[in-house]
PDB file of C-alpha atoms and ligand atoms in Angstrom:
ATOM      1  CA  MET A1394      14.775  -0.472  -0.530  1.00  0.00           C
ATOM      2  CA  GLU A1395      12.728  -3.751  -1.042  1.00  0.00           C
ATOM      3  CA  THR A1396       8.795  -3.424  -1.632  1.00  0.00           C
ATOM      4  CA  MET A1397       6.295  -5.977  -1.842  1.00  0.00           C
ATOM      5  CA  TRP A1398       4.278  -4.508  -4.395  1.00  0.00           C
ATOM      6  CA  ASN A1399       4.508  -5.154  -8.395  1.00  0.00           C
ATOM      7  CA  PHE A1400       3.470  -2.628 -10.716  1.00  0.00           C
ATOM      8  CA  ALA A1401       5.557  -4.152 -13.609  1.00  0.00           C
ATOM      9  CA  GLY A1402       3.851  -2.336 -17.036  1.00  0.00           C
ATOM     10  CA  ALA A1403       1.080  -0.576 -15.206  1.00  0.00           C
ATOM     11  CA  ARG A1404       0.996   3.345 -16.045  1.00  0.00           C
ATOM     12  CA  ALA A1405      -0.332   5.569 -13.021  1.00  0.00           C
ATOM     13  CA  LEU A1406      -1.421   9.228 -12.546  1.00  0.00           C
ATOM     14  CA  VAL A1407      -0.807  10.918  -9.129  1.00  0.00           C
ATOM     15  CA  ALA A1408      -2.639  14.157  -8.921  1.00  0.00           C
ATOM     16  CA  GLY A1409      -0.589  16.362  -6.149  1.00  0.00           C
ATOM     17  CA  ALA A1410       3.327  15.684  -5.570  1.00  0.00           C
ATOM     18  CA  GLY A1411       2.929  16.784  -1.762  1.00  0.00           C
ATOM     19  CA  GLY A1412       3.367  15.060   0.855  1.00  0.00           C
ATOM     20  CA  ILE A1413       1.034  11.680   0.413  1.00  0.00           C
ATOM     21  CA  GLY A1414       1.700  11.837  -3.046  1.00  0.00           C
ATOM     22  CA  GLY A1415       5.156  12.398  -3.481  1.00  0.00           C
ATOM     23  CA  ALA A1416       5.555   9.212  -1.210  1.00  0.00           C
ATOM     24  CA  VAL A1417       2.874   7.490  -3.303  1.00  0.00           C
ATOM     25  CA  ALA A1418       4.467   8.495  -6.503  1.00  0.00           C
ATOM     26  CA  ARG A1419       7.735   7.308  -5.732  1.00  0.00           C
ATOM     27  CA  ALA A1420       6.296   3.841  -4.020  1.00  0.00           C
ATOM     28  CA  LEU A1421       4.774   3.113  -7.074  1.00  0.00           C
ATOM     29  CA  ALA A1422       7.523   4.125  -9.634  1.00  0.00           C
ATOM     30  CA  HIS A1423       9.294   2.107  -6.708  1.00  0.00           C
ATOM     31  CA  ALA A1424       7.354  -1.254  -7.835  1.00  0.00           C
ATOM     32  CA  GLY A1425       7.733  -0.728 -11.577  1.00  0.00           C
ATOM     33  CA  ALA A1426       5.029   1.730 -12.927  1.00  0.00           C
ATOM     34  CA  ASP A1427       5.473   4.585 -15.181  1.00  0.00           C
ATOM     35  CA  VAL A1428       4.339   7.381 -13.218  1.00  0.00           C
ATOM     36  CA  ILE A1429       3.128  10.711 -13.790  1.00  0.00           C
ATOM     37  CA  ALA A1430       2.578  13.088 -11.271  1.00  0.00           C
ATOM     38  CA  LEU A1431       0.345  16.316 -11.160  1.00  0.00           C
ATOM     39  CA  ASP A1432       0.680  19.846  -9.231  1.00  0.00           C
ATOM     40  CA  ARG A1433       0.694  22.972  -9.860  1.00  0.00           C
ATOM     41  CA  ASP A1434       4.062  23.578  -7.720  1.00  0.00           C
ATOM     42  CA  PRO A1435       6.671  22.653 -10.535  1.00  0.00           C
ATOM     43  CA  VAL A1436       9.302  22.957  -7.430  1.00  0.00           C
ATOM     44  CA  ARG A1437       7.541  20.470  -5.935  1.00  0.00           C
ATOM     45  CA  LEU A1438       7.381  17.852  -9.016  1.00  0.00           C
ATOM     46  CA  ASP A1439      11.446  18.852  -9.786  1.00  0.00           C
ATOM     47  CA  GLU A1440      11.795  17.336  -6.032  1.00  0.00           C
ATOM     48  CA  LEU A1441       9.932  14.469  -6.828  1.00  0.00           C
ATOM     49  CA  ALA A1442      11.324  13.424  -9.587  1.00  0.00           C
ATOM     50  CA  GLY A1443      14.628  13.949  -8.058  1.00  0.00           C
ATOM     51  CA  THR A1444      14.013  11.834  -4.696  1.00  0.00           C
ATOM     52  CA  ALA A1445      12.333   9.148  -7.451  1.00  0.00           C
ATOM     53  CA  THR A1446      15.797   7.300  -7.091  1.00  0.00           C
ATOM     54  CA  ALA A1447      14.114   3.768  -8.068  1.00  0.00           C
ATOM     55  CA  GLY A1448      11.984   3.946 -11.049  1.00  0.00           C
ATOM     56  CA  ARG A1449      11.220   7.453 -12.626  1.00  0.00           C
ATOM     57  CA  VAL A1450       8.474  10.006 -12.212  1.00  0.00           C
ATOM     58  CA  ARG A1451       7.687  12.353 -14.621  1.00  0.00           C
ATOM     59  CA  GLY A1452       5.852  16.406 -13.795  1.00  0.00           C
ATOM     60  CA  HIS A1453       3.657  17.706 -15.437  1.00  0.00           C
ATOM     61  CA  THR A1454       2.422  21.388 -13.897  1.00  0.00           C
ATOM     62  CA  ALA A1455      -1.384  22.009 -13.701  1.00  0.00           C
ATOM     63  CA  ASP A1456      -3.544  24.379 -11.975  1.00  0.00           C
ATOM     64  CA  LEU A1457      -6.433  21.514 -11.440  1.00  0.00           C
ATOM     65  CA  THR A1458      -9.046  23.982 -10.334  1.00  0.00           C
ATOM     66  CA  SER A1459     -10.977  24.301 -13.801  1.00  0.00           C
ATOM     67  CA  ALA A1460     -12.704  21.137 -15.587  1.00  0.00           C
ATOM     68  CA  SER A1461     -11.076  22.296 -18.627  1.00  0.00           C
ATOM     69  CA  ALA A1462      -7.391  22.183 -17.115  1.00  0.00           C
ATOM     70  CA  CYS A1463      -8.101  18.778 -15.619  1.00  0.00           C
ATOM     71  CA  ARG A1464      -8.971  17.589 -19.089  1.00  0.00           C
ATOM     72  CA  GLU A1465      -6.001  19.118 -20.254  1.00  0.00           C
ATOM     73  CA  ALA A1466      -3.859  17.502 -17.492  1.00  0.00           C
ATOM     74  CA  VAL A1467      -5.135  13.873 -17.803  1.00  0.00           C
ATOM     75  CA  ALA A1468      -5.235  13.887 -21.773  1.00  0.00           C
ATOM     76  CA  GLY A1469      -1.165  15.348 -21.661  1.00  0.00           C
ATOM     77  CA  ALA A1470      -0.646  12.388 -18.843  1.00  0.00           C
ATOM     78  CA  ALA A1471      -2.266   9.794 -21.090  1.00  0.00           C
ATOM     79  CA  GLU A1472      -0.576  11.226 -24.204  1.00  0.00           C
ATOM     80  CA  LEU A1473       3.239  10.164 -22.322  1.00  0.00           C
ATOM     81  CA  LEU A1474       1.581   7.434 -21.024  1.00  0.00           C
ATOM     82  CA  GLY A1475       0.244   5.912 -24.262  1.00  0.00           C
ATOM     83  CA  GLY A1476      -2.684   6.279 -24.319  1.00  0.00           C
ATOM     84  CA  ARG A1477      -3.499   4.009 -20.959  1.00  0.00           C
ATOM     85  CA  ILE A1478      -4.307   4.864 -17.766  1.00  0.00           C
ATOM     86  CA  GLU A1479      -4.517   1.986 -14.978  1.00  0.00           C
ATOM     87  CA  VAL A1480      -3.874   3.724 -11.997  1.00  0.00           C
ATOM     88  CA  PHE A1481      -5.342   7.362 -10.854  1.00  0.00           C
ATOM     89  CA  VAL A1482      -4.481   8.026  -7.102  1.00  0.00           C
ATOM     90  CA  HIS A1483      -5.955  11.286  -6.386  1.00  0.00           C
ATOM     91  CA  ALA A1484      -4.030  13.917  -3.442  1.00  0.00           C
ATOM     92  CA  VAL A1485      -4.565  17.071  -4.578  1.00  0.00           C
ATOM     93  CA  GLY A1486      -5.830  19.107  -1.660  1.00  0.00           C
ATOM     94  CA  MET A1487      -5.660  22.330   0.644  1.00  0.00           C
ATOM     95  CA  ASN A1488      -6.996  23.639   3.932  1.00  0.00           C
ATOM     96  CA  ASP A1489      -7.532  27.320   5.762  1.00  0.00           C
ATOM     97  CA  ARG A1490      -9.414  26.716   9.222  1.00  0.00           C
ATOM     98  CA  HIS A1491     -12.154  28.890  10.229  1.00  0.00           C
ATOM     99  CA  PRO A1492     -15.155  29.412  11.585  1.00  0.00           C
ATOM    100  CA  VAL A1493     -18.379  29.246   9.632  1.00  0.00           C
ATOM    101  CA  LEU A1494     -19.429  32.285  10.293  1.00  0.00           C
ATOM    102  CA  GLU A1495     -15.785  33.631   9.257  1.00  0.00           C
ATOM    103  CA  THR A1496     -15.478  32.255   5.933  1.00  0.00           C
ATOM    104  CA  PRO A1497     -15.118  34.370   3.438  1.00  0.00           C
ATOM    105  CA  ASP A1498     -16.569  33.458   0.009  1.00  0.00           C
ATOM    106  CA  GLU A1499     -13.728  33.028  -2.088  1.00  0.00           C
ATOM    107  CA  LEU A1500     -11.997  30.239   0.624  1.00  0.00           C
ATOM    108  CA  TRP A1501     -15.535  28.141   0.119  1.00  0.00           C
ATOM    109  CA  ASP A1502     -14.642  28.451  -3.763  1.00  0.00           C
ATOM    110  CA  LYS A1503     -11.287  27.781  -3.477  1.00  0.00           C
ATOM    111  CA  ILE A1504     -11.308  24.682  -1.107  1.00  0.00           C
ATOM    112  CA  THR A1505     -14.036  23.255  -2.982  1.00  0.00           C
ATOM    113  CA  ALA A1506     -12.548  23.411  -6.459  1.00  0.00           C
ATOM    114  CA  VAL A1507      -8.973  22.299  -5.150  1.00  0.00           C
ATOM    115  CA  ASN A1508     -10.885  19.117  -2.992  1.00  0.00           C
ATOM    116  CA  LEU A1509     -13.952  18.334  -4.124  1.00  0.00           C
ATOM    117  CA  GLY A1510     -14.269  20.025  -8.341  1.00  0.00           C
ATOM    118  CA  SER A1511     -10.388  18.245  -9.570  1.00  0.00           C
ATOM    119  CA  ALA A1512     -11.758  15.153  -7.437  1.00  0.00           C
ATOM    120  CA  PHE A1513     -14.888  14.804 -10.233  1.00  0.00           C
ATOM    121  CA  TRP A1514     -13.020  16.496 -13.448  1.00  0.00           C
ATOM    122  CA  LEU A1515      -9.983  14.437 -12.926  1.00  0.00           C
ATOM    123  CA  GLY A1516     -11.692  11.301 -11.983  1.00  0.00           C
ATOM    124  CA  ARG A1517     -13.956  11.544 -15.047  1.00  0.00           C
ATOM    125  CA  ALA A1518     -11.803  12.298 -17.260  1.00  0.00           C
ATOM    126  CA  VAL A1519      -9.613   8.878 -16.047  1.00  0.00           C
ATOM    127  CA  GLY A1520     -12.609   7.112 -16.199  1.00  0.00           C
ATOM    128  CA  ALA A1521     -13.077   8.461 -19.738  1.00  0.00           C
ATOM    129  CA  LEU A1522     -10.135   5.934 -20.341  1.00  0.00           C
ATOM    130  CA  MET A1523     -10.558   3.046 -17.934  1.00  0.00           C
ATOM    131  CA  VAL A1524     -14.289   2.556 -18.818  1.00  0.00           C
ATOM    132  CA  PRO A1525     -14.149   1.573 -22.131  1.00  0.00           C
ATOM    133  CA  ALA A1526     -10.705  -0.133 -21.403  1.00  0.00           C
ATOM    134  CA  GLY A1527     -12.041  -2.736 -18.703  1.00  0.00           C
ATOM    135  CA  HIS A1528     -10.033  -2.479 -16.208  1.00  0.00           C
ATOM    136  CA  GLY A1529      -8.800   0.848 -13.539  1.00  0.00           C
ATOM    137  CA  ARG A1530      -7.832   1.462 -10.082  1.00  0.00           C
ATOM    138  CA  ILE A1531      -8.973   4.692  -8.505  1.00  0.00           C
ATOM    139  CA  VAL A1532      -7.890   5.906  -5.151  1.00  0.00           C
ATOM    140  CA  TYR A1533      -8.792   9.166  -3.455  1.00  0.00           C
ATOM    141  CA  LEU A1534      -7.095  10.541  -0.552  1.00  0.00           C
ATOM    142  CA  SER A1535     -10.378  11.538   1.417  1.00  0.00           C
ATOM    143  CA  SER A1536     -10.012  11.943   5.179  1.00  0.00           C
ATOM    144  CA  VAL A1537     -10.627  11.448   8.430  1.00  0.00           C
ATOM    145  CA  SER A1538     -12.548  15.228   8.475  1.00  0.00           C
ATOM    146  CA  GLY A1539     -15.395  13.681   6.343  1.00  0.00           C
ATOM    147  CA  LEU A1540     -16.608  11.596   9.107  1.00  0.00           C
ATOM    148  CA  LEU A1541     -16.096  13.435  11.911  1.00  0.00           C
ATOM    149  CA  ALA A1542     -16.925  16.945  12.679  1.00  0.00           C
ATOM    150  CA  HIS A1543     -14.152  18.922  13.233  1.00  0.00           C
ATOM    151  CA  ARG A1544     -14.821  22.968  14.170  1.00  0.00           C
ATOM    152  CA  ASP A1545     -13.237  25.302  11.864  1.00  0.00           C
ATOM    153  CA  HIS A1546     -12.990  23.197   8.905  1.00  0.00           C
ATOM    154  CA  ALA A1547     -16.056  22.941   7.445  1.00  0.00           C
ATOM    155  CA  PRO A1548     -15.352  23.340   4.123  1.00  0.00           C
ATOM    156  CA  TYR A1549     -12.687  20.735   4.180  1.00  0.00           C
ATOM    157  CA  ALA A1550     -15.021  19.018   5.774  1.00  0.00           C
ATOM    158  CA  ALA A1551     -17.838  19.460   3.292  1.00  0.00           C
ATOM    159  CA  THR A1552     -15.256  18.190   0.237  1.00  0.00           C
ATOM    160  CA  LYS A1553     -14.314  15.359   2.084  1.00  0.00           C
ATOM    161  CA  GLY A1554     -17.756  14.239   2.864  1.00  0.00           C
ATOM    162  CA  GLY A1555     -18.524  15.020  -1.285  1.00  0.00           C
ATOM    163  CA  VAL A1556     -15.390  12.594  -2.230  1.00  0.00           C
ATOM    164  CA  ASN A1557     -16.231   9.940  -0.094  1.00  0.00           C
ATOM    165  CA  GLN A1558     -19.853  10.155  -1.925  1.00  0.00           C
ATOM    166  CA  LEU A1559     -18.917  11.085  -5.596  1.00  0.00           C
ATOM    167  CA  MET A1560     -16.489   7.292  -5.165  1.00  0.00           C
ATOM    168  CA  ARG A1561     -19.126   5.663  -4.200  1.00  0.00           C
ATOM    169  CA  VAL A1562     -21.458   6.709  -6.931  1.00  0.00           C
ATOM    170  CA  MET A1563     -18.720   6.229  -9.491  1.00  0.00           C
ATOM    171  CA  ALA A1564     -17.488   2.597  -8.442  1.00  0.00           C
ATOM    172  CA  ARG A1565     -20.944   1.732  -8.358  1.00  0.00           C
ATOM    173  CA  GLU A1566     -21.312   2.894 -12.280  1.00  0.00           C
ATOM    174  CA  TRP A1567     -17.876   1.757 -13.016  1.00  0.00           C
ATOM    175  CA  ALA A1568     -17.846  -1.557 -11.403  1.00  0.00           C
ATOM    176  CA  PRO A1569     -19.214  -3.791 -14.649  1.00  0.00           C
ATOM    177  CA  HIS A1570     -16.743  -2.312 -16.436  1.00  0.00           C
ATOM    178  CA  GLY A1571     -13.619  -3.435 -14.169  1.00  0.00           C
ATOM    179  CA  VAL A1572     -12.844  -0.290 -12.323  1.00  0.00           C
ATOM    180  CA  THR A1573     -12.769   0.235  -8.921  1.00  0.00           C
ATOM    181  CA  VAL A1574     -12.486   3.217  -6.730  1.00  0.00           C
ATOM    182  CA  ASN A1575     -12.288   3.782  -3.147  1.00  0.00           C
ATOM    183  CA  ALA A1576     -10.377   6.656  -1.032  1.00  0.00           C
ATOM    184  CA  VAL A1577      -7.854   6.439   2.234  1.00  0.00           C
ATOM    185  CA  ALA A1578      -8.801   8.639   4.795  1.00  0.00           C
ATOM    186  CA  PRO A1579      -5.456   9.865   6.397  1.00  0.00           C
ATOM    187  CA  GLY A1580      -5.651  10.952  10.155  1.00  0.00           C
ATOM    188  CA  TYR A1581      -3.333  13.780  11.062  1.00  0.00           C
ATOM    189  CA  THR A1582      -0.457  13.019   8.727  1.00  0.00           C
ATOM    190  CA  GLU A1583       2.784  15.458   9.405  1.00  0.00           C
ATOM    191  CA  THR A1584       3.302  16.968   5.724  1.00  0.00           C
ATOM    192  CA  GLY A1585       2.889  20.573   3.880  1.00  0.00           C
ATOM    193  CA  LEU A1586      -0.534  20.753   4.698  1.00  0.00           C
ATOM    194  CA  THR A1587      -0.590  20.734   8.215  1.00  0.00           C
ATOM    195  CA  ARG A1588       3.003  21.650   9.248  1.00  0.00           C
ATOM    196  CA  ALA A1589       1.881  25.378   9.671  1.00  0.00           C
ATOM    197  CA  TYR A1590      -0.985  24.344  12.202  1.00  0.00           C
ATOM    198  CA  LEU A1591       1.112  21.760  13.910  1.00  0.00           C
ATOM    199  CA  ALA A1592       3.898  24.009  15.463  1.00  0.00           C
ATOM    200  CA  ARG A1593       1.108  26.413  16.726  1.00  0.00           C
ATOM    201  CA  PRO A1594       2.496  25.928  20.855  1.00  0.00           C
ATOM    202  CA  GLY A1595       0.440  22.948  21.951  1.00  0.00           C
ATOM    203  CA  VAL A1596      -1.181  21.462  19.061  1.00  0.00           C
ATOM    204  CA  ARG A1597       1.221  18.878  18.376  1.00  0.00           C
ATOM    205  CA  ALA A1598       0.831  17.465  21.556  1.00  0.00           C
ATOM    206  CA  SER A1599      -3.459  17.956  21.633  1.00  0.00           C
ATOM    207  CA  MET A1600      -3.740  16.020  17.950  1.00  0.00           C
ATOM    208  CA  GLU A1601      -1.272  13.301  19.514  1.00  0.00           C
ATOM    209  CA  ALA A1602      -3.891  12.902  22.068  1.00  0.00           C
ATOM    210  CA  LEU A1603      -6.626  11.757  20.514  1.00  0.00           C
ATOM    211  CA  VAL A1604      -5.186   9.520  18.459  1.00  0.00           C
ATOM    212  CA  PRO A1605      -4.988   5.791  19.931  1.00  0.00           C
ATOM    213  CA  ALA A1606      -1.986   4.707  18.392  1.00  0.00           C
ATOM    214  CA  GLY A1607       0.396   7.481  20.355  1.00  0.00           C
ATOM    215  CA  ARG A1608       1.520   9.556  16.991  1.00  0.00           C
ATOM    216  CA  LEU A1609       0.485  11.442  14.249  1.00  0.00           C
ATOM    217  CA  GLY A1610       0.711   9.579  10.727  1.00  0.00           C
ATOM    218  CA  THR A1611       3.588  10.247   8.300  1.00  0.00           C
ATOM    219  CA  PRO A1612       3.427   9.808   4.471  1.00  0.00           C
ATOM    220  CA  GLU A1613       5.143   6.567   4.393  1.00  0.00           C
ATOM    221  CA  ASP A1614       2.253   5.392   6.466  1.00  0.00           C
ATOM    222  CA  LEU A1615      -0.517   6.033   4.024  1.00  0.00           C
ATOM    223  CA  VAL A1616       1.271   4.268   1.236  1.00  0.00           C
ATOM    224  CA  GLY A1617       0.343   0.470   1.965  1.00  0.00           C
ATOM    225  CA  PRO A1618      -3.183   1.491   1.929  1.00  0.00           C
ATOM    226  CA  THR A1619      -2.630   3.707  -1.182  1.00  0.00           C
ATOM    227  CA  LEU A1620      -1.319   0.721  -3.068  1.00  0.00           C
ATOM    228  CA  PHE A1621      -3.465  -1.895  -1.960  1.00  0.00           C
ATOM    229  CA  LEU A1622      -6.320  -0.142  -3.634  1.00  0.00           C
ATOM    230  CA  ALA A1623      -4.437   0.815  -6.379  1.00  0.00           C
ATOM    231  CA  SER A1624      -3.100  -2.936  -7.176  1.00  0.00           C
ATOM    232  CA  ASP A1625      -5.340  -6.383  -8.201  1.00  0.00           C
ATOM    233  CA  ALA A1626      -4.970  -7.691  -5.066  1.00  0.00           C
ATOM    234  CA  SER A1627      -8.094  -5.577  -4.577  1.00  0.00           C
ATOM    235  CA  ALA A1628      -9.765  -6.523  -7.336  1.00  0.00           C
ATOM    236  CA  PHE A1629     -13.509  -7.197  -4.883  1.00  0.00           C
ATOM    237  CA  VAL A1630     -13.010  -4.124  -3.331  1.00  0.00           C
ATOM    238  CA  THR A1631     -14.976  -1.002  -4.232  1.00  0.00           C
ATOM    239  CA  GLY A1632     -16.756   2.096  -2.923  1.00  0.00           C
ATOM    240  CA  GLN A1633     -14.676   2.079   0.263  1.00  0.00           C
ATOM    241  CA  VAL A1634     -13.077   3.686   2.273  1.00  0.00           C
ATOM    242  CA  LEU A1635     -10.010   2.766   4.429  1.00  0.00           C
ATOM    243  CA  TYR A1636      -9.224   4.544   7.329  1.00  0.00           C
ATOM    244  CA  ALA A1637      -5.828   5.063   7.998  1.00  0.00           C
ATOM    245  CA  ASP A1638      -5.176   6.909  11.509  1.00  0.00           C
ATOM    246  CA  GLY A1639      -3.873   5.114  13.623  1.00  0.00           C
ATOM    247  CA  GLY A1640      -7.535   4.210  15.583  1.00  0.00           C
ATOM    248  CA  ARG A1641      -8.056   8.150  15.704  1.00  0.00           C
ATOM    249  CA  THR A1642     -12.199   7.785  14.322  1.00  0.00           C
ATOM    250  CA  LEU A1643     -12.539   4.790  16.924  1.00  0.00           C
ATOM    251  CA  VAL A1644     -12.660   7.139  19.692  1.00  0.00           C
TER     252      VAL A1644
HETATM  253  N1  LIG B2291      -2.241  15.738   5.595  1.00  0.00           N
HETATM  254  C1  LIG B2291      -2.818  15.623   6.180  1.00  0.00           C
HETATM  255  O1  LIG B2291      -2.546  15.697   8.177  1.00  0.00           O
HETATM  256  C2  LIG B2291      -3.702  15.112   5.891  1.00  0.00           C
HETATM  257  C3  LIG B2291      -5.131  14.247   6.585  1.00  0.00           C
HETATM  258  C4  LIG B2291      -6.036  13.877   5.952  1.00  0.00           C
HETATM  259  C5  LIG B2291      -6.209  13.717   4.274  1.00  0.00           C
HETATM  260  N2  LIG B2291      -5.204  14.239   3.563  1.00  0.00           N
HETATM  261  C6  LIG B2291      -5.443  14.766   2.335  1.00  0.00           C
HETATM  262  O2  LIG B2291      -4.169  13.807   1.805  1.00  0.00           O
HETATM  263  C7  LIG B2291      -4.270  14.934   0.160  1.00  0.00           C
HETATM  264  C8  LIG B2291      -2.460  15.207   0.274  1.00  0.00           C
HETATM  265  O3  LIG B2291      -2.341  15.962   1.119  1.00  0.00           O
HETATM  266  P1  LIG B2291      -0.962  15.934   1.820  1.00  0.00           P
HETATM  267  O4  LIG B2291      -1.022  15.936   3.524  1.00  0.00           O
HETATM  268  O5  LIG B2291      -0.181  15.225   0.984  1.00  0.00           O
HETATM  269  O6  LIG B2291      -0.667  17.606   1.531  1.00  0.00           O
HETATM  270  P2  LIG B2291       0.550  18.379   1.097  1.00  0.00           P
HETATM  271  O7  LIG B2291      -0.139  19.864   0.879  1.00  0.00           O
HETATM  272  O8  LIG B2291       1.374  18.417   1.183  1.00  0.00           O
HETATM  273  O9  LIG B2291       0.316  18.018  -0.783  1.00  0.00           O
HETATM  274  C9  LIG B2291      -1.019  18.695  -1.419  1.00  0.00           C
HETATM  275  C10 LIG B2291      -0.739  18.964  -3.153  1.00  0.00           C
HETATM  276  O10 LIG B2291      -1.583  19.530  -3.681  1.00  0.00           O
HETATM  277  C11 LIG B2291      -1.100  20.554  -4.694  1.00  0.00           C
HETATM  278  N3  LIG B2291      -2.037  21.175  -4.932  1.00  0.00           N
HETATM  279  C12 LIG B2291      -2.732  22.708  -4.222  1.00  0.00           C
HETATM  280  N4  LIG B2291      -3.586  23.023  -4.516  1.00  0.00           N
HETATM  281  C13 LIG B2291      -3.499  22.848  -6.192  1.00  0.00           C
HETATM  282  C14 LIG B2291      -3.808  23.078  -7.942  1.00  0.00           C
HETATM  283  N5  LIG B2291      -4.543  24.087  -7.788  1.00  0.00           N
HETATM  284  N6  LIG B2291      -3.640  22.471  -8.514  1.00  0.00           N
HETATM  285  C15 LIG B2291      -2.581  21.420  -8.273  1.00  0.00           C
HETATM  286  N7  LIG B2291      -2.103  21.250  -7.320  1.00  0.00           N
HETATM  287  C16 LIG B2291      -2.195  21.492  -6.348  1.00  0.00           C
HETATM  288  C17 LIG B2291       0.131  21.230  -3.480  1.00  0.00           C
HETATM  289  O11 LIG B2291       0.945  22.184  -4.504  1.00  0.00           O
HETATM  290  C18 LIG B2291       0.713  20.374  -2.887  1.00  0.00           C
HETATM  291  O12 LIG B2291       1.685  19.645  -3.581  1.00  0.00           O
HETATM  292  C19 LIG B2291      -4.898  15.595   0.788  1.00  0.00           C
HETATM  293  O13 LIG B2291      -6.154  15.328  -0.498  1.00  0.00           O
HETATM  294  C20 LIG B2291      -5.330  15.998   1.939  1.00  0.00           C
HETATM  295  O14 LIG B2291      -6.564  17.023   1.835  1.00  0.00           O
HETATM  296  C21 LIG B2291      -4.406  14.738   4.459  1.00  0.00           C
END
């Protein structure tokens, strides 16, 4: 398999070894980066390490729902990477659909910790390494749900809108230090996050009907946009949300 990307010598941390994080980690490794992947699920990490046939991805198990766990995860990854992290991709996420009035307290706490808390805690710890080094690329996986008001998505949508604003403030603060911070916002993409919902009768067809491109996304659709924002080709791009959604946000 050929790659148009060159990440030779880059040290990369990818949080989230699921559908999208896994595809991005494999692509970074294939392009020459030394990659550490974080996930709470050791089986996913093993699968990822086993399927990264070109290059190497090393897994590190961590439940990223607290500041201390995120700090320790970044410190552990930095040690494995020789003290430097040049690329950080945040692809951790969860969702659980309920109307606002039926959303349990603990679900709000869990989704905000996983999607937004980890984005802040990991981004802050990575930024503390990138800012003094004078270089870095941070890419958050946001969502079209950060813009559109999908029913039954209150905590998820709130965290994705929050990620967009967190990303913009980091981008502004760290631009003078050569660190860019951007987001890729996927539309509906077939991964473990969406599989059960898509299997419900009629859901797949109704989702596809909302996308001008006429299909749902694949994890590979997110690789190019993410690697662009992780590369030096995007050195003057910061604080942006790049929608990779087949036109979903146009309608
Ligand atoms: N799939 C989609 O349709 C879609 C659309 C828009 C945005 N996104 C975003 O893309 C990102 C990646 O999602 P995906 O589709 O690859 O989902 P996925 O479920 O395949 O991967 C998410 C990963 O996060 C990990 N994770 C969850 N909670 C964790 C925790 N507490 N600590 C450590 N790891 C944890 C899971 O184990 C999983 O491997 C997420 O931020 C998601 O919100 C996905």
